[in-house]
Short mmCIF file of C-alpha atoms and ligand atoms in Angstrom, two decimals:
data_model
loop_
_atom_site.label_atom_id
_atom_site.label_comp_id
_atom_site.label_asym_id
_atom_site.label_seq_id
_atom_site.Cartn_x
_atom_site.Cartn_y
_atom_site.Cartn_z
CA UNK B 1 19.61 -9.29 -19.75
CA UNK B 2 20.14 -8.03 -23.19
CA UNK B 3 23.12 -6.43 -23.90
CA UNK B 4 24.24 -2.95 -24.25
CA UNK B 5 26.15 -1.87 -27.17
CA UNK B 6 26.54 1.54 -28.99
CA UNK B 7 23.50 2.30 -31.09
CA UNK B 8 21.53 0.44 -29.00
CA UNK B 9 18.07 1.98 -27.59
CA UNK B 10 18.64 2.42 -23.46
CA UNK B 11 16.19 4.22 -21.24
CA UNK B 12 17.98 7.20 -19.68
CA UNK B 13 17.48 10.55 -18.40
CA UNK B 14 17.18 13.49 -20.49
CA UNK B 15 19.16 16.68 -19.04
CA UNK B 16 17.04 18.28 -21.85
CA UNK B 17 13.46 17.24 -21.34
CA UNK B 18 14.31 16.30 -17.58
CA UNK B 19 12.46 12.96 -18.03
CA UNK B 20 13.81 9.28 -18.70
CA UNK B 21 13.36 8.76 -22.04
CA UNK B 22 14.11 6.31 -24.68
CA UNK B 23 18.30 6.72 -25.90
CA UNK B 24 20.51 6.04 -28.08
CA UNK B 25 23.75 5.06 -27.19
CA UNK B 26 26.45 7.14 -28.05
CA UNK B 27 29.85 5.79 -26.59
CA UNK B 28 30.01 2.88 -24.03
CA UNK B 29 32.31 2.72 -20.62
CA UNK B 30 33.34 -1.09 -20.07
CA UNK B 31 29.15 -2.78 -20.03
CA UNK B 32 27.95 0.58 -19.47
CA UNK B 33 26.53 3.72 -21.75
CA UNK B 34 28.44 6.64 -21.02
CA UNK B 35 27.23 9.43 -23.30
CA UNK B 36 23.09 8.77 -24.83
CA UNK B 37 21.38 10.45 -27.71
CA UNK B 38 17.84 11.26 -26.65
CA UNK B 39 15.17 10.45 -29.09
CA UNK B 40 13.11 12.69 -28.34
CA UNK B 41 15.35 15.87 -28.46
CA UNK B 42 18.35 14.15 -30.40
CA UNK B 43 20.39 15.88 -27.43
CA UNK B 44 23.59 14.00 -26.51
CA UNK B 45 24.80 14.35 -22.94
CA UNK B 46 26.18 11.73 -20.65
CA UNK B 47 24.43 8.50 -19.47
CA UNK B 48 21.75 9.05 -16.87
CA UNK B 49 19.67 5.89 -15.63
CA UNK B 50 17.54 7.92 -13.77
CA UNK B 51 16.64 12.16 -12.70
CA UNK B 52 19.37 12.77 -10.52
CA UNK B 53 18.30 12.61 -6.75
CA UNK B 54 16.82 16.42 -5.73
CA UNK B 55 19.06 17.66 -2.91
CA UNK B 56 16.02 18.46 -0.62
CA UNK B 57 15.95 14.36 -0.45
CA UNK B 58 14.40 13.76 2.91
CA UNK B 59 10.95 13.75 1.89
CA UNK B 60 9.80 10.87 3.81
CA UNK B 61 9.67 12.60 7.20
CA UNK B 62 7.15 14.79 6.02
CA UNK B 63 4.54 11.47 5.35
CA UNK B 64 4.69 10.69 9.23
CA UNK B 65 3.97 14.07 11.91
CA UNK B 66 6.07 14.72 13.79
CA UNK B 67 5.25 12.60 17.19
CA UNK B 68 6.97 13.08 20.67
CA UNK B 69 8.95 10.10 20.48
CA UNK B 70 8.44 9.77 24.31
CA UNK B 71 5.00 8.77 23.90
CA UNK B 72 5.54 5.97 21.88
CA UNK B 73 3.68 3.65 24.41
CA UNK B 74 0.42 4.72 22.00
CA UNK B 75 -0.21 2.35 19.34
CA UNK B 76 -1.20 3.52 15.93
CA UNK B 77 -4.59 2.35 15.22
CA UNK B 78 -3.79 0.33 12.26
CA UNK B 79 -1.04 -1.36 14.51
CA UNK B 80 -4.23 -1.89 17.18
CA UNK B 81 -5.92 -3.20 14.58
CA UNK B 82 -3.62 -5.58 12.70
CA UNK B 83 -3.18 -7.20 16.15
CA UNK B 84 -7.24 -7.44 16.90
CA UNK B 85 -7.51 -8.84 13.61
CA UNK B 86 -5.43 -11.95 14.87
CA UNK B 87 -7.59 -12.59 18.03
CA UNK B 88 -10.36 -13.64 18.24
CA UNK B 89 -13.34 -11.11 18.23
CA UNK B 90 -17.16 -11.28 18.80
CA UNK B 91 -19.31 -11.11 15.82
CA UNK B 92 -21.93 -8.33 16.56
CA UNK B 93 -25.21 -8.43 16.61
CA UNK B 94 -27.91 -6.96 18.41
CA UNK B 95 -28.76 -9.09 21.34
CA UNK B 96 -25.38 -9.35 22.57
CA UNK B 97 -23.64 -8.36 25.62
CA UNK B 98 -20.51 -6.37 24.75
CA UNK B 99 -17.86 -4.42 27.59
CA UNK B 100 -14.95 -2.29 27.07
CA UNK B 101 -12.15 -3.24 25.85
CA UNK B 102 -14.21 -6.01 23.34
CA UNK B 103 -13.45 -7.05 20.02
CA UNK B 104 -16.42 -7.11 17.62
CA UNK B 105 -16.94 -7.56 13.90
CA UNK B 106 -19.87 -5.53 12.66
CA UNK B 107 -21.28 -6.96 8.80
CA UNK B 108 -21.31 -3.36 7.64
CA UNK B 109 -18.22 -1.95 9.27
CA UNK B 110 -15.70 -4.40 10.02
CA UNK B 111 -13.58 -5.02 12.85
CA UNK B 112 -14.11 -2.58 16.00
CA UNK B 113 -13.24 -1.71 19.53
CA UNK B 114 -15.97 -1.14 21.80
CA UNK B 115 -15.22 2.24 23.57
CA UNK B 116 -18.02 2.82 26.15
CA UNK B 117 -20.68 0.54 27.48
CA UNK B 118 -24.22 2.85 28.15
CA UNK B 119 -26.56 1.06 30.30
CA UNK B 120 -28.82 -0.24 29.72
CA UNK B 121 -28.27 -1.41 25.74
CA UNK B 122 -25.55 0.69 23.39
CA UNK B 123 -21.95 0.88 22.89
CA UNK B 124 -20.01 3.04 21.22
CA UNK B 125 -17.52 0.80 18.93
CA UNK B 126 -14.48 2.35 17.21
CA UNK B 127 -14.24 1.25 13.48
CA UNK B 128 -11.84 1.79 11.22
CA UNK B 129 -12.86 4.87 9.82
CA UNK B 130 -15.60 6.23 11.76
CA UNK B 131 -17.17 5.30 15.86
CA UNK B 132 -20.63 4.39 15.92
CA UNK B 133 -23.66 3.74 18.48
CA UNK B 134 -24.69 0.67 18.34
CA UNK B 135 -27.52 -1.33 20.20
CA UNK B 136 -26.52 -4.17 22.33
CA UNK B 137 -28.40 -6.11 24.85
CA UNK B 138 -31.66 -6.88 23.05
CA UNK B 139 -34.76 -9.01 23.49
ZN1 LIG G 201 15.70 14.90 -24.67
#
């Protein structure tokens, strides 16, 4: 850690340009800057590290919908996934016999679920991004 003295270049927030920018240091508290000189805008105002938090702060709810938490007995797909990934799984290929419920790795597609069986020779497998038809039970 190199140390902090005044006239020494800190990176702080601007109250001026409302970015962190490169500082000067204009008077210290103890180890600490207490009032910066931007560079940028030669401004002087009081030591910043970073933009001051926004007081509409809980944006992280708005990332993940808003579920019924009483129906939390449904597993997110990546979570079904994740956990596939660890077991073992069929590799696909066309003359195979797959049911409901199966674990198969496609070459194009990756890891999927089979969904529905439909006599006499296709499945409909769940990948991660898309379900497909594929043929099973050939030759
Ligand atoms: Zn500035």
């Amino acid at each position: 850690m190199s140390k902090t003295a005044v006239g020494s270049d800190v990176e702080a927030y601007c109250t001026k340009c409302k970015m962190v920018l490169a500082h000067s240091v204009v008077a210290m508290t103890g180890a600490k800057p207490r009032r910066v000189r931007c560079n940028t805008c030669n401004g002087e105002h009081n030591y910043r590290a970073e933009k001051p938090v926004a007081k509409t702060a809980a944006k992280k709810t708005a990332k993940t919908p808003k579920k019924a938490t009483t129906k939390r007995t449904r597993q997110s797909w990546e979570e079904v996934m994740q956990e596939a990934s660890a077991k073992p799984h069929k590799k696909y290929n066309m003359s195979g016999s797959y049911g409901e419920g199966d674990w198969i790795e496609h070459g194009t597609f990756g890891l999927g679920c089979v969904q529905t069986f439909i006599a006499p020779n296709k499945i409909t497998v769940r990948f991660a991004d898309s379900t497909r038809m594929l043929v099973c039970n050939r030759g």
